[in-house]
CSV table of C-alpha atoms and ligand atoms in Angstrom, one decimal:
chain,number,residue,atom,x,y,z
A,29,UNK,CA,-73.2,85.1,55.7
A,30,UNK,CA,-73.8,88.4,53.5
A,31,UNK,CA,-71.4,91.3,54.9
A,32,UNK,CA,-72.9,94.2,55.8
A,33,UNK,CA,-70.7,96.7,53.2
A,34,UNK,CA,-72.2,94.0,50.5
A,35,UNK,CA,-75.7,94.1,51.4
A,36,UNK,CA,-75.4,98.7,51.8
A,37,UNK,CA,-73.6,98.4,48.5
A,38,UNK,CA,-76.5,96.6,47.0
A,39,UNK,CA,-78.9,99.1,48.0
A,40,UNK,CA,-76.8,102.1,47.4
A,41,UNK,CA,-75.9,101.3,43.7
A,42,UNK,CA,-78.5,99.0,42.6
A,43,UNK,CA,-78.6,95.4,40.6
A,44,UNK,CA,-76.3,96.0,37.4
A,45,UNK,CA,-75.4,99.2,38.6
A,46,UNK,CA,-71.8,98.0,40.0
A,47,UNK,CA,-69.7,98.6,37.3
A,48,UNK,CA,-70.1,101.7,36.7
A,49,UNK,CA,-70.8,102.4,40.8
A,50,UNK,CA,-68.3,103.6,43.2
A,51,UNK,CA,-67.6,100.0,43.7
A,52,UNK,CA,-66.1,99.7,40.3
A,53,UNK,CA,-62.5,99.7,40.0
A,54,UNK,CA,-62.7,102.4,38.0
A,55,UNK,CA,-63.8,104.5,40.1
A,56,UNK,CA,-62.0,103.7,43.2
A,57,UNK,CA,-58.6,104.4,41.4
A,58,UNK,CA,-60.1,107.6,40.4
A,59,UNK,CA,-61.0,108.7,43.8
A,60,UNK,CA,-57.5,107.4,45.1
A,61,UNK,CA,-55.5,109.3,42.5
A,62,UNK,CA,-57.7,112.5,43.9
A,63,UNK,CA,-56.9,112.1,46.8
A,64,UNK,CA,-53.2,111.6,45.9
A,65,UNK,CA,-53.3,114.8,43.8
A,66,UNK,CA,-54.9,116.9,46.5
A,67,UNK,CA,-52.3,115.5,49.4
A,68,UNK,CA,-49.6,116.7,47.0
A,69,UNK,CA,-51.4,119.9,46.1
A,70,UNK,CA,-51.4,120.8,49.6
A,71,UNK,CA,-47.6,119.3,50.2
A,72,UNK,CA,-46.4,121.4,47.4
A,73,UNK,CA,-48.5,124.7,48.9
A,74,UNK,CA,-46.5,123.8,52.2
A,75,UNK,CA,-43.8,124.1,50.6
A,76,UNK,CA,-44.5,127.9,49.1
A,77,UNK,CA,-45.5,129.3,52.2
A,78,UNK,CA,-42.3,127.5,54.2
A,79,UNK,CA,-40.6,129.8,51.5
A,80,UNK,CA,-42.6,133.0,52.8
A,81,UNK,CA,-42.9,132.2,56.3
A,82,UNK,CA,-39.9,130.2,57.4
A,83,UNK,CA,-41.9,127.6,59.0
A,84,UNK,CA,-44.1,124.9,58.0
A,85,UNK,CA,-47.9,125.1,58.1
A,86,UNK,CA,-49.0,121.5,57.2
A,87,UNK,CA,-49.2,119.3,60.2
A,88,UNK,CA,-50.8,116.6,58.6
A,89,UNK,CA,-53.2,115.4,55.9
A,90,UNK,CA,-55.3,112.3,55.4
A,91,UNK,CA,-58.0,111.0,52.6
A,92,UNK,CA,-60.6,108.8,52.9
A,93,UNK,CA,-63.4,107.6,50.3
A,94,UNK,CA,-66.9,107.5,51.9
A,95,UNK,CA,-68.4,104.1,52.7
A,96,UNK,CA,-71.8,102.9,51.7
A,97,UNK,CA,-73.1,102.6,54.8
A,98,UNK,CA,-72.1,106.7,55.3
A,99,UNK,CA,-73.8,107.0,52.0
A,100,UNK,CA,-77.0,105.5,52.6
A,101,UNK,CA,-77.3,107.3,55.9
A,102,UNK,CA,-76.4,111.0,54.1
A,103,UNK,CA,-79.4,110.4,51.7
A,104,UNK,CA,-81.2,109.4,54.4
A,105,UNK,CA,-80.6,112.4,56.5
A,106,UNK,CA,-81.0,114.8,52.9
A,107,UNK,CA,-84.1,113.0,51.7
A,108,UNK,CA,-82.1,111.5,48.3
A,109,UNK,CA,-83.1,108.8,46.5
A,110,UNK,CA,-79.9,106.9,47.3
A,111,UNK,CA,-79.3,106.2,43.2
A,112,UNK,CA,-75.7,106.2,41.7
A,113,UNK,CA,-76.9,109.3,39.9
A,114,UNK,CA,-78.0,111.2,42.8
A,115,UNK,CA,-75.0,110.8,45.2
A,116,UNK,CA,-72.9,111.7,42.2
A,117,UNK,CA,-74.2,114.9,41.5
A,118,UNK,CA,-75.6,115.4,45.3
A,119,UNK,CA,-73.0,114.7,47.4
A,120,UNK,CA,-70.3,116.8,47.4
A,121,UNK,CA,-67.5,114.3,49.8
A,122,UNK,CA,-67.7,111.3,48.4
A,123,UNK,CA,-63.6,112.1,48.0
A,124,UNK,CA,-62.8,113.9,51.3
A,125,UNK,CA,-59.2,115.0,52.2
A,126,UNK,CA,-58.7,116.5,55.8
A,127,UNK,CA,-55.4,119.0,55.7
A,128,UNK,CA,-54.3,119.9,59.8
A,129,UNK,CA,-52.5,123.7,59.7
A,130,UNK,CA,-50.6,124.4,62.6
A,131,UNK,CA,-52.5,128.2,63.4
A,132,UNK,CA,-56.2,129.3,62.2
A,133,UNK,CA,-54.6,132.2,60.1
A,134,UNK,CA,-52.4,129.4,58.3
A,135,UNK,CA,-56.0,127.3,57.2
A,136,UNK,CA,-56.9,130.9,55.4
A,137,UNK,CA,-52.8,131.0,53.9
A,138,UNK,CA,-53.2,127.8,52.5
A,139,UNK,CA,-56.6,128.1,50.7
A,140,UNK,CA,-55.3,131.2,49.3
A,141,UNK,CA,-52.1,129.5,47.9
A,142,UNK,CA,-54.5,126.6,47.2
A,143,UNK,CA,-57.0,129.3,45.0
A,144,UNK,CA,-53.5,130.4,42.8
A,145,UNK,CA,-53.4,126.3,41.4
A,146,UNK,CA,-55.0,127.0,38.1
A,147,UNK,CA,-55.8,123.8,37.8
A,148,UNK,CA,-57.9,122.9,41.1
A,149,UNK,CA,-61.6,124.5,41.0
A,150,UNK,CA,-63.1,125.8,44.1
A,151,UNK,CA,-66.8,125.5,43.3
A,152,UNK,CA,-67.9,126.3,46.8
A,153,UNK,CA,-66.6,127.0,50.2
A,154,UNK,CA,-68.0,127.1,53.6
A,155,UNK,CA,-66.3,128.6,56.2
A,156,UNK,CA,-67.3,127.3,59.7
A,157,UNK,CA,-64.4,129.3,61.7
A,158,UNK,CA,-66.0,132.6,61.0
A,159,UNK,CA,-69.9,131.2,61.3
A,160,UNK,CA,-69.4,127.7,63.7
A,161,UNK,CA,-72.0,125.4,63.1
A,162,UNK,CA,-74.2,124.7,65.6
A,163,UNK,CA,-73.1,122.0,67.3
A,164,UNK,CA,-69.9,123.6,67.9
A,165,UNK,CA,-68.1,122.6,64.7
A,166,UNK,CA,-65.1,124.8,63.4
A,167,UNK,CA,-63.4,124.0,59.7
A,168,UNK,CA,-63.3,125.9,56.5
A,169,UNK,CA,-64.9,123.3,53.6
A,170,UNK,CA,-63.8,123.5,50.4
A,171,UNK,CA,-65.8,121.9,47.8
A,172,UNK,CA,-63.0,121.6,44.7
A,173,UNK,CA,-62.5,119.7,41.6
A,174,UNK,CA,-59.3,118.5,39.8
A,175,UNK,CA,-58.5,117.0,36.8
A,176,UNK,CA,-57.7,113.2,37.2
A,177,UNK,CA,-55.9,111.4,33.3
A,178,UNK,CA,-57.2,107.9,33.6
A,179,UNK,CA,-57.4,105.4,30.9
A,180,UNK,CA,-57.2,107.8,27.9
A,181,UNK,CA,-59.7,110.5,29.7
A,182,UNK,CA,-59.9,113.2,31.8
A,183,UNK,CA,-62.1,113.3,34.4
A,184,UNK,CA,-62.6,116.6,36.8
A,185,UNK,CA,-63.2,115.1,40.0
A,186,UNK,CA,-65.0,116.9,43.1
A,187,UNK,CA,-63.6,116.6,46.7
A,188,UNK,CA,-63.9,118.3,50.0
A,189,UNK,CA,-61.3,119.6,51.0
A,190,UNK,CA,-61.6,120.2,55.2
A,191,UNK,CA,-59.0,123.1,56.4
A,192,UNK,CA,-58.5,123.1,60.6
A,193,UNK,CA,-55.8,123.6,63.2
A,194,UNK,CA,-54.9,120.9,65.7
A,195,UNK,CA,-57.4,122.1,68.4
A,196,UNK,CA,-60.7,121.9,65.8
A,197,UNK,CA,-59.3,118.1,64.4
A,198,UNK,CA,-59.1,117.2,68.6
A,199,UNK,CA,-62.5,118.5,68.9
A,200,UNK,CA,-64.0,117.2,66.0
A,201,UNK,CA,-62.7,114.0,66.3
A,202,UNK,CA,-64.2,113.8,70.0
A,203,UNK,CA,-67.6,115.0,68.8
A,204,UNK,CA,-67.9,112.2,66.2
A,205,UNK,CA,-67.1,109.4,68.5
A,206,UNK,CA,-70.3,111.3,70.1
A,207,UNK,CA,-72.4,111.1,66.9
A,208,UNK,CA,-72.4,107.3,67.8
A,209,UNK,CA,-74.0,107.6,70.7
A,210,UNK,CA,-77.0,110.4,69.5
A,211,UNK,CA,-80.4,109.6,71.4
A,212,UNK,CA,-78.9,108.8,75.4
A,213,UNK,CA,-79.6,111.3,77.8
A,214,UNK,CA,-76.0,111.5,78.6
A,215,UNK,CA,-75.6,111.9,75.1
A,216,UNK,CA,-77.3,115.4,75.2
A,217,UNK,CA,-75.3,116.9,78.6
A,218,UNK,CA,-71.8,115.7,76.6
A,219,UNK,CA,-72.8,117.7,73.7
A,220,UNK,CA,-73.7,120.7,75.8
A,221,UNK,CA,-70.2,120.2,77.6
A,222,UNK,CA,-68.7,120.0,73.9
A,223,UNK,CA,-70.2,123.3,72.5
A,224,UNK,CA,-68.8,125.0,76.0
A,225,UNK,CA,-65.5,123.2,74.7
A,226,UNK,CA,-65.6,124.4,71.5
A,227,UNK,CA,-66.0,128.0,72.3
A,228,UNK,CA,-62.7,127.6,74.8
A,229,UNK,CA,-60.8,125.8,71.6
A,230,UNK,CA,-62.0,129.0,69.5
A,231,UNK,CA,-60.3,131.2,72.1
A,232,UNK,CA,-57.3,129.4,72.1
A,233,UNK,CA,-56.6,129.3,68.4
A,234,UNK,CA,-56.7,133.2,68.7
A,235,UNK,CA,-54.1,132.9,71.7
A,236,UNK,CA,-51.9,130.8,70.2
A,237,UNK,CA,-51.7,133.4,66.7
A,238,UNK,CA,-51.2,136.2,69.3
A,239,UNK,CA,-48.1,134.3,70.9
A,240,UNK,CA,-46.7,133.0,67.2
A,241,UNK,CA,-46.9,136.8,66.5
A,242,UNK,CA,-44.9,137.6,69.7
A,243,UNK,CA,-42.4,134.9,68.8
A,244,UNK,CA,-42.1,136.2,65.5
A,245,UNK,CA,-41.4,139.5,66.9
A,246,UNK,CA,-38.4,138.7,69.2
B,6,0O2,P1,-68.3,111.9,57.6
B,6,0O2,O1,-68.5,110.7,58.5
B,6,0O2,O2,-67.2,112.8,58.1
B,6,0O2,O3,-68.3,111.6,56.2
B,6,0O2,P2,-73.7,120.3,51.6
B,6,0O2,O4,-74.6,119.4,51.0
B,6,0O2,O5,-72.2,120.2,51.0
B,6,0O2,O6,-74.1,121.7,51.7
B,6,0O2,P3,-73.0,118.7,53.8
B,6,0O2,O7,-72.4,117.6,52.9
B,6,0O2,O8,-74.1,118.2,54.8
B,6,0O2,O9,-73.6,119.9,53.1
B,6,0O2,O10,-71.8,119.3,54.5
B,6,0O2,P4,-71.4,119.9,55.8
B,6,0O2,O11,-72.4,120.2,56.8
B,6,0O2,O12,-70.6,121.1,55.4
B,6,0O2,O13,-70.5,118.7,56.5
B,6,0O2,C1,-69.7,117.9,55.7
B,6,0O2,C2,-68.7,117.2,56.7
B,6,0O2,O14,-68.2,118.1,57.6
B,6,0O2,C3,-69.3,116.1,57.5
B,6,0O2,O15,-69.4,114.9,56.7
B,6,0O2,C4,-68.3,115.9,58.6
B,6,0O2,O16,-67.1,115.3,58.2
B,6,0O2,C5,-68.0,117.4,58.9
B,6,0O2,N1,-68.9,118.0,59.9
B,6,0O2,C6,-69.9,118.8,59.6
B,6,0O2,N2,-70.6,119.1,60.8
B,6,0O2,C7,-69.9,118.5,61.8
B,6,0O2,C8,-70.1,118.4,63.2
B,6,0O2,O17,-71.0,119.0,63.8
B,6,0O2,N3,-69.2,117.6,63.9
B,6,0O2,C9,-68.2,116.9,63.2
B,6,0O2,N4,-67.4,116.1,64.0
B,6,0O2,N5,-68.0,116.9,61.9
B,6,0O2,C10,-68.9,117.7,61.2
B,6,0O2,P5,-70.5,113.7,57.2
B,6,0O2,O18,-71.0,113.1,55.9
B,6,0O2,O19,-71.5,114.3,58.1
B,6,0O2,O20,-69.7,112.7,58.0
């Protein structure tokens, strides 16, 4: 029987289209090596600011390349025509790379350090702390590109880069198991209850600088 990812993949890149689609090896060692880049980008910026601050930031990071079928359904949701060409140039996280900071003032530390890396571009950024989205959703988005070497070329490659403390990846992570279960009537009151949530999360990032800053103090 035809697997699922086969038959998305199929629609997403097209007959012929394979080789040079994100299926291609090619490009999946690409994306990998971006992500590998990025993770030690942001392990090496840890490292600056345990110099300055005397703690660590980074709590944890984690990559991920996006699947077909998360493809298929972003076009659908954009209106693209779900062609190689078009998620290339229209999709900004095809390369995503999530980076935990322990307090929300250390997300803002770490893009800074992040902006000094001359050779990481930040071609956009999006900064859902200060302006939530509406369902609730708190992270600063970085849209960036790096230089991957690969086979005799360089290549800059675009990522997004998502910046949040502990308490946004907890809520986040709680509001996507929700995405799954969009269109119940349940569905809808849970939400609700989650954009209460998020609002109480907000409030306790601030706390939790205030007390750091009182610690810091002693
Ligand atoms: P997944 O499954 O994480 O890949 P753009 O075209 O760049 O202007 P785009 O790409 O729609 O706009 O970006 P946006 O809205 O900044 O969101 C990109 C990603 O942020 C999403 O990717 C999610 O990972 C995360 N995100 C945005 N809004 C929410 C939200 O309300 N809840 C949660 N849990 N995550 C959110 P994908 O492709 O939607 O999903």
């Amino acid at each position: 029987m035809e697997r699922i990812e086969e038959r998305v993949s199929k629609i997403v890149y097209g007959a012929g289209d394979i080789e040079e689609g994100f299926g291609s090896s090619s490009f999946q060692v690409t994306a990998r090596c971006a992500i590998d880049i990025l993770t030690a980008k942001l392990r090496i910026a840890d490292a600056e600011l345990y110099l300055e601050l005397g703690r660590n930031v980074l709590v944890h990071t984690d990559g991920r390349l996006k699947s077909a079928e998360s493809i298929l359904s972003k076009c659908r949701k954009k209106g693209y025509d779900p062609t190689y060409e078009n998620v290339q140039e229209k999709l900004n996280d095809l390369i995503g790379v999530r980076a935990v900071c322990s307090f929300e003032d250390d997300v803002y530390r770490m893009a800074e350090v992040l902006k000094t890396h001359k050779d990481l571009k930040i071609i956009k950024k999006k900064d859902y702390i200060k302006t939530p989205k509406s369902s609730g959703y708190r992270s600063l988005h970085l849209i960036v590109e790096i230089p991957v070497y690969f086979q005799e070329e360089r290549r800059w490659v675009r990522a997004e880069l998502q910046l949040r403390t502990p308490a946004m990846d907890f809520w986040a992570g709680v509001d996507h198991q929700l995405r799954y279960k969009k269109g119940k009537e349940e569905a809808v009151l849970i939400g609700e209850g989650l954009k209460e949530y998020a609002q109480v999360i907000a409030e306790l990032d601030k706390k939790m600088v205030e007390l750091r800053r009182r610690i810091e103090a002693i």
